CSV table of N, CA and C in Angstrom, one decimal:
chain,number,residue,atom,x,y,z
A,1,UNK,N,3.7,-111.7,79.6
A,1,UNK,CA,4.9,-112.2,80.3
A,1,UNK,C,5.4,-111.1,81.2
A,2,UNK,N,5.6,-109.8,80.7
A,2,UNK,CA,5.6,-108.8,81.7
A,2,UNK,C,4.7,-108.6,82.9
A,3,UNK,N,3.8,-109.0,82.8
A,3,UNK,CA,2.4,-108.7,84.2
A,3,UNK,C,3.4,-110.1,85.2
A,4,UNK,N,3.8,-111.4,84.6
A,4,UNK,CA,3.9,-112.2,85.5
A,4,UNK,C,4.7,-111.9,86.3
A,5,UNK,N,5.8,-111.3,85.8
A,5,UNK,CA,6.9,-110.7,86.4
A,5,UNK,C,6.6,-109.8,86.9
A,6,UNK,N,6.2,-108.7,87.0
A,6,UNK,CA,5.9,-107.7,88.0
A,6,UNK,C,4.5,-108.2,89.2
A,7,UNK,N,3.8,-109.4,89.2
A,7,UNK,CA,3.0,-109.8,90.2
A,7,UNK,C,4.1,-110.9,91.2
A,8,UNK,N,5.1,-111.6,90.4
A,8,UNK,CA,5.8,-112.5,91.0
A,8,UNK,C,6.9,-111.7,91.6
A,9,UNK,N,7.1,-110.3,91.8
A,9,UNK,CA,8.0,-109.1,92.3
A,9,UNK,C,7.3,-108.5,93.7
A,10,UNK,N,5.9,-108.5,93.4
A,10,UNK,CA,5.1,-108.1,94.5
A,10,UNK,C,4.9,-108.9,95.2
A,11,UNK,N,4.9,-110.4,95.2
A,11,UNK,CA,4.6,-111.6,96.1
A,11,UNK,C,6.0,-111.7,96.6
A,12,UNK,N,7.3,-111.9,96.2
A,12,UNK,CA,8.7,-111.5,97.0
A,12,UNK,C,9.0,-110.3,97.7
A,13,UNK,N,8.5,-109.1,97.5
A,13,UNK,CA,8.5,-108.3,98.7
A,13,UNK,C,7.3,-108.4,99.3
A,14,UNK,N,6.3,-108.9,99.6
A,14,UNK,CA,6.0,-109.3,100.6
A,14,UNK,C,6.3,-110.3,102.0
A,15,UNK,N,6.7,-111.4,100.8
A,15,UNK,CA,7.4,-112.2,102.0
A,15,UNK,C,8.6,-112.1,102.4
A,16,UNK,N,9.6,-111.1,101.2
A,16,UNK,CA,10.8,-110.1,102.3
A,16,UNK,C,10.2,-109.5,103.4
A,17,UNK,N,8.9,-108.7,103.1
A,17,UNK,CA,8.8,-107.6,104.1
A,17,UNK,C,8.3,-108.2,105.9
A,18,UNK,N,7.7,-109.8,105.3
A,18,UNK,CA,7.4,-110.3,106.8
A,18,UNK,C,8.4,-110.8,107.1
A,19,UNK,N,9.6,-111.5,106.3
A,19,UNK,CA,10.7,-111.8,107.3
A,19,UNK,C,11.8,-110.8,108.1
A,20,UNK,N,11.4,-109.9,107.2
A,20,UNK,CA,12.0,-108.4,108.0
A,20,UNK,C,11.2,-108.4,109.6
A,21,UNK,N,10.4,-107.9,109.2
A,21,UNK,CA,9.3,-107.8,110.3
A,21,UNK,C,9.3,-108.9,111.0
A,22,UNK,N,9.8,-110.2,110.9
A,22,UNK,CA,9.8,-111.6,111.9
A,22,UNK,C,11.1,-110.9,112.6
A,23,UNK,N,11.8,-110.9,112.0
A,23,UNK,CA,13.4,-110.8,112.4
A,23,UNK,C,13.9,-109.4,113.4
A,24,UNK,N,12.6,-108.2,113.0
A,24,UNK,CA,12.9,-107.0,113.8
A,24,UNK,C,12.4,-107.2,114.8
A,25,UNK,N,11.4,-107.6,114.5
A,25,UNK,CA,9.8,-107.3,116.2
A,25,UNK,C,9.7,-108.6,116.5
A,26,UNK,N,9.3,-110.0,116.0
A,26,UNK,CA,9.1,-110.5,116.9
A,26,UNK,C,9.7,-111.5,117.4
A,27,UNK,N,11.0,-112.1,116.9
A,27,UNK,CA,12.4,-112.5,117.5
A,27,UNK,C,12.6,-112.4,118.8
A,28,UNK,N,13.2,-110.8,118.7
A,28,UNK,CA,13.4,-110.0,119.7
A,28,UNK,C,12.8,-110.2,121.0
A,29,UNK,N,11.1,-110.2,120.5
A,29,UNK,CA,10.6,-110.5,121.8
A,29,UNK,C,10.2,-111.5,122.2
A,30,UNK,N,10.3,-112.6,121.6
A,30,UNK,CA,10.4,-114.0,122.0
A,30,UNK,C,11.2,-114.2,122.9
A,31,UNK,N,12.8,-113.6,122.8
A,31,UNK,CA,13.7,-114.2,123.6
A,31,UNK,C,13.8,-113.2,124.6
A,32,UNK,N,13.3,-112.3,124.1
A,32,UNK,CA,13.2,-111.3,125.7
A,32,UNK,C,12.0,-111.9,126.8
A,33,UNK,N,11.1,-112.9,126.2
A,33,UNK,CA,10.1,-113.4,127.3
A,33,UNK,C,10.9,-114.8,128.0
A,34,UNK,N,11.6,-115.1,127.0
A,34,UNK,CA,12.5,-116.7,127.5
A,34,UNK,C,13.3,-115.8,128.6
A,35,UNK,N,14.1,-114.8,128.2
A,35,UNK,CA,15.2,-114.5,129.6
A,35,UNK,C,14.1,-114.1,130.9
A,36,UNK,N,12.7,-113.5,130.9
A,36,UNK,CA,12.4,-113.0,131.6
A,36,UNK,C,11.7,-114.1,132.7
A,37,UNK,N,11.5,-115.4,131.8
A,37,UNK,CA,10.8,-116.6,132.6
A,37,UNK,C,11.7,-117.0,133.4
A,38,UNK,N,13.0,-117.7,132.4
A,38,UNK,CA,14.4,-117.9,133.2
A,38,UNK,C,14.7,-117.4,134.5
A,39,UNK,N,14.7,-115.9,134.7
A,39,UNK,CA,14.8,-115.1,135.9
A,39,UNK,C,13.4,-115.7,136.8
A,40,UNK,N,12.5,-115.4,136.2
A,40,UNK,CA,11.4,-115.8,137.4
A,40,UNK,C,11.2,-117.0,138.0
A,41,UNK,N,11.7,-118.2,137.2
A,41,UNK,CA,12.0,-119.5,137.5
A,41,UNK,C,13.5,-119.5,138.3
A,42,UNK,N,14.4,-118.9,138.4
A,42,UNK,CA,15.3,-119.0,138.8
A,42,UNK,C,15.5,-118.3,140.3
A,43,UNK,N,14.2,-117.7,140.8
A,43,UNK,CA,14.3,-117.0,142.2
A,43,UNK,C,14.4,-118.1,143.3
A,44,UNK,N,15.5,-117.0,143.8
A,44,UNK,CA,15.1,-118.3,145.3
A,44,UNK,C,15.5,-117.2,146.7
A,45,UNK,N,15.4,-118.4,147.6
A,45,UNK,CA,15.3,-117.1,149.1
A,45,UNK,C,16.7,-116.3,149.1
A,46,UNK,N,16.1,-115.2,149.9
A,46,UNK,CA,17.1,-114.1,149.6
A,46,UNK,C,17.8,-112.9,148.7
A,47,UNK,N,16.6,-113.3,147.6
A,47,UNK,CA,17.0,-112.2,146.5
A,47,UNK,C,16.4,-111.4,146.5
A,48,UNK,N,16.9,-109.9,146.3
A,48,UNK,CA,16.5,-108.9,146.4
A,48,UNK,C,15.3,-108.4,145.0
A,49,UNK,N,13.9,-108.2,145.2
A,49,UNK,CA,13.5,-108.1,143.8
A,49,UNK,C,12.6,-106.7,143.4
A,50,UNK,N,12.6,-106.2,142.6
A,50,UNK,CA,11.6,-104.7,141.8
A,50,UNK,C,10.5,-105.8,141.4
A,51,UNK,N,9.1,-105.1,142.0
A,51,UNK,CA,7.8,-106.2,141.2
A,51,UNK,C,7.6,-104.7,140.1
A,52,UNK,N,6.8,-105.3,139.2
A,52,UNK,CA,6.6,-104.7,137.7
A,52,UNK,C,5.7,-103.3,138.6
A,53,UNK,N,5.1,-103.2,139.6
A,53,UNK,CA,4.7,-102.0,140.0
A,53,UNK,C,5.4,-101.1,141.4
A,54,UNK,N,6.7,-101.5,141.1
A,54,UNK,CA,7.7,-100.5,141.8
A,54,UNK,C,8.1,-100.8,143.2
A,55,UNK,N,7.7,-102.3,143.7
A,55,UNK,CA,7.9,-102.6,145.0
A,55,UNK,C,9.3,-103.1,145.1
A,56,UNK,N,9.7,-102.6,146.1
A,56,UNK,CA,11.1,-103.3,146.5
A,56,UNK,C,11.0,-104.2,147.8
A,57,UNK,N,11.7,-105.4,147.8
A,57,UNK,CA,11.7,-106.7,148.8
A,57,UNK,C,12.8,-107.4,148.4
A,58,UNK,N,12.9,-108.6,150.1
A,58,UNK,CA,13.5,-109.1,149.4
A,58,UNK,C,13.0,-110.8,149.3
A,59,UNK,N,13.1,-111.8,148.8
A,59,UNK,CA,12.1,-112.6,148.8
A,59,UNK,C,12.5,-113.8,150.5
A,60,UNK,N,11.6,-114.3,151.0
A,60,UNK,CA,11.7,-115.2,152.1
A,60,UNK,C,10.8,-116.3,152.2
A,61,UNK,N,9.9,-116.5,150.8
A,61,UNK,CA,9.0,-118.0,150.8
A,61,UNK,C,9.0,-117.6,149.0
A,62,UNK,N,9.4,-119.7,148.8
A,62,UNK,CA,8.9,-119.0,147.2
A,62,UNK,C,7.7,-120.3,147.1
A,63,UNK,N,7.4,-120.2,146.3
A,63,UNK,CA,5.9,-121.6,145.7
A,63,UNK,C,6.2,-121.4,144.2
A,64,UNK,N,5.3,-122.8,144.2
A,64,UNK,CA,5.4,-122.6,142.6
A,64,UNK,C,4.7,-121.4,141.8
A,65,UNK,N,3.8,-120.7,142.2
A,65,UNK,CA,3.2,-119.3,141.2
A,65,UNK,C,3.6,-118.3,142.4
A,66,UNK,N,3.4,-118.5,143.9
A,66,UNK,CA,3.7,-117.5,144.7
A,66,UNK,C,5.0,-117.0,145.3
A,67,UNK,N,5.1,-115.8,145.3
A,67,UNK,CA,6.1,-115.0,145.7
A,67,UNK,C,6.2,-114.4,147.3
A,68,UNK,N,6.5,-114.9,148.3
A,68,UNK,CA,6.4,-113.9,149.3
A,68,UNK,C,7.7,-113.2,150.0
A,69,UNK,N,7.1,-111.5,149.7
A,69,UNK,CA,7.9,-110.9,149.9
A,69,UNK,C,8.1,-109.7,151.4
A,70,UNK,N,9.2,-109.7,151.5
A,70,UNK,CA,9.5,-109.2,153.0
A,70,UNK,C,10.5,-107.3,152.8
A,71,UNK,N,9.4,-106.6,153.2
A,71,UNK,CA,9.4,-105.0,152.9
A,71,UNK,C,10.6,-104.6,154.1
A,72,UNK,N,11.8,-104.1,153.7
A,72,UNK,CA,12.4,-103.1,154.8
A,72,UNK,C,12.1,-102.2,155.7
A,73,UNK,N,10.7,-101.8,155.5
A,73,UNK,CA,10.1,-101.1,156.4
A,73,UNK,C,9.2,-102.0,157.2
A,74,UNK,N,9.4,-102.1,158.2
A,74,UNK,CA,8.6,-102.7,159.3
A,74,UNK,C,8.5,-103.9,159.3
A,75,UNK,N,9.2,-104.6,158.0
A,75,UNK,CA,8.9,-106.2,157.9
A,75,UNK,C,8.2,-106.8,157.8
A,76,UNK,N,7.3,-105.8,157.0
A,76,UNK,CA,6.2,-106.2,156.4
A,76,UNK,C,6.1,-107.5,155.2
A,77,UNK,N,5.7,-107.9,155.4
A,77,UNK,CA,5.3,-109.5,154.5
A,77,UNK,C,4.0,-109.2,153.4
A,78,UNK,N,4.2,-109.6,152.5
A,78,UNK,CA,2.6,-109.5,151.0
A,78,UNK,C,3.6,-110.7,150.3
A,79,UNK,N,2.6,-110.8,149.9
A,79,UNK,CA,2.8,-112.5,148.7
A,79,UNK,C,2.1,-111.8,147.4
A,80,UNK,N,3.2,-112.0,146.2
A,80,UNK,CA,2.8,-111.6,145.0
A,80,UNK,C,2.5,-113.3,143.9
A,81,UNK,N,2.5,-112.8,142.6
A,81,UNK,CA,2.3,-113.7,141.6
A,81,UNK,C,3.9,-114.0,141.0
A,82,UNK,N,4.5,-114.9,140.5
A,82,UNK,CA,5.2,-114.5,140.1
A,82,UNK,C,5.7,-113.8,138.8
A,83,UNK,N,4.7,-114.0,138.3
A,83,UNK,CA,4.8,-112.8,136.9
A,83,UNK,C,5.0,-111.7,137.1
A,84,UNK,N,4.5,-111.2,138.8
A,84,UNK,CA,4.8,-109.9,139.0
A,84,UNK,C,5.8,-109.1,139.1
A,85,UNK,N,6.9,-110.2,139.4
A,85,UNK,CA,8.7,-109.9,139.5
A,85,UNK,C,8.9,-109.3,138.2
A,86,UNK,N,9.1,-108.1,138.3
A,86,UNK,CA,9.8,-107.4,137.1
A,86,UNK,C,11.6,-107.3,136.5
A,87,UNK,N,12.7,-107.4,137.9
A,87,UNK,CA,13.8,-107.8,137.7
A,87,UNK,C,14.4,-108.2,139.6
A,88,UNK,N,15.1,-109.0,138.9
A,88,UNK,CA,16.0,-109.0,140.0
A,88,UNK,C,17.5,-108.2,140.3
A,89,UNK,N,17.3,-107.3,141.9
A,89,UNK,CA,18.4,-106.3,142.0
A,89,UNK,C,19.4,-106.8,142.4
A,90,UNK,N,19.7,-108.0,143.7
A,90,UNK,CA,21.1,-108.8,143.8
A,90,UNK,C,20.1,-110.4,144.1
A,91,UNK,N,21.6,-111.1,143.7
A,91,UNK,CA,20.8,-112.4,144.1
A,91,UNK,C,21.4,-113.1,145.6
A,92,UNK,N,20.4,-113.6,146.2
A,92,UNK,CA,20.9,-113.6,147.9
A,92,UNK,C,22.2,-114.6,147.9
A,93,UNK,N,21.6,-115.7,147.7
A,93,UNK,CA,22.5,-116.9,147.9
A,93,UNK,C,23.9,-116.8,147.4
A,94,UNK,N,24.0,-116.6,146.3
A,94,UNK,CA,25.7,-116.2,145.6
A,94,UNK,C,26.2,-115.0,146.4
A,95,UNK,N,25.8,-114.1,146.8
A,95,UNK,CA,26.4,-113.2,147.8
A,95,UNK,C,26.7,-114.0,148.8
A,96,UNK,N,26.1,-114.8,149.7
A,96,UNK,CA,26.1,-115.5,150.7
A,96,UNK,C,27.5,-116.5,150.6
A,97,UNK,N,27.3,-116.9,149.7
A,97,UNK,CA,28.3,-118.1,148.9
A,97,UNK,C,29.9,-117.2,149.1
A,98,UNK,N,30.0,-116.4,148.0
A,98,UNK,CA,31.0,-115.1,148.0
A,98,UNK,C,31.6,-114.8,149.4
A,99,UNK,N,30.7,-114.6,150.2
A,99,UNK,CA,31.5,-114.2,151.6
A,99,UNK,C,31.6,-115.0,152.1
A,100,UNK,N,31.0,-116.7,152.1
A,100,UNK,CA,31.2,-117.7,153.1
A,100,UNK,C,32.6,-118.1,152.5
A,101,UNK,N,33.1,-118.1,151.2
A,101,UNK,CA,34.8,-118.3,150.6
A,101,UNK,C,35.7,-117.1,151.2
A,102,UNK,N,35.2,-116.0,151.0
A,102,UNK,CA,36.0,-114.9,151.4
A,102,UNK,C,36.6,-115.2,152.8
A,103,UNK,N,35.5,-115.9,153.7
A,103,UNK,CA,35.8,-115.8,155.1
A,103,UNK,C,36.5,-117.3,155.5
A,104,UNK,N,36.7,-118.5,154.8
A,104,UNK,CA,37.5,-119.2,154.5
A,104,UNK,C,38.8,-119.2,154.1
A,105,UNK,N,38.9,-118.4,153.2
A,105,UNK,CA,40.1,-118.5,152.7
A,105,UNK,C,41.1,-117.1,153.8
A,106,UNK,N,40.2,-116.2,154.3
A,106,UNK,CA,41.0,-115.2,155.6
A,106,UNK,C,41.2,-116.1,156.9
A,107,UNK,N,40.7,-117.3,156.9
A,107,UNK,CA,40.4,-118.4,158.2
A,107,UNK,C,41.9,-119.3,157.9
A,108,UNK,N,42.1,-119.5,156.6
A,108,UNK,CA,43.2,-120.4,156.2
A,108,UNK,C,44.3,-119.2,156.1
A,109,UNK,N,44.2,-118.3,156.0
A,109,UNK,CA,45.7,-117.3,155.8
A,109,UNK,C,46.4,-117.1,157.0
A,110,UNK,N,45.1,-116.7,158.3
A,110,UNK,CA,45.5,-116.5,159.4
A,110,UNK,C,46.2,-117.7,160.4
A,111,UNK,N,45.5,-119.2,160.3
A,111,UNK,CA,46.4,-120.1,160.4
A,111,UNK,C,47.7,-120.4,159.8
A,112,UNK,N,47.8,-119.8,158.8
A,112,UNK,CA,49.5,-120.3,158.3
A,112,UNK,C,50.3,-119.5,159.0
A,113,UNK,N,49.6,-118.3,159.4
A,113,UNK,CA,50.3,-117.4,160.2
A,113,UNK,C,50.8,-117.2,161.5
């Protein structure tokens, strides 16, 4: 009766030890791949982006897998994958957005004035 109990001890920390191990390592990176799709699915023209091998651009054509991107030096154009997007540095359009209010609402002050 004793052996069952100490084999039925060893089979519960095992399956503690993989839901430990579920819950540390691979959780984590499940939802770190979901935010990282989300971003890559969510590019659009004008965003400034880092590809996973250190390029800086900002984007000016997107496709469904392709990325083309436009270099501050010389204006240079390359078309990546987009898996290659490592993060995004600002995003274009909401900037664009941001100042097209900004300059509305200084358009309406000055009229009342």
């Amino acid at each position: 009766m004793l052996e069952q109990g100490s084999q039925f001890s060893g089979l519960i920390m095992m399956v503690a030890l993989f839901g430990l191990m579920y819950f540390m390592m691979i959780r984590p990176q499940k939802k770190k791949d979901k935010q990282i799709k989300e971003m890559r699915d969510s590019l659009t023209l004008g965003d400034e982006v880092i590809t996973i091998g250190g390029i800086h651009g900002k984007i000016v054509k997107v496709n469904d897998e392709i990325v083309t991107l436009e270099m501050s030096h010389a204006k240079q154009r390359v078309e990546f994958s987009k898996w290659a997007i490592g993060s995004v540095a600002k995003k274009g359009k909401e900037k664009a957005e941001i100042i097209d209010v900004e300059e509305e609402t200084s358009a309406d002050e000055d009229k009342d004035n």
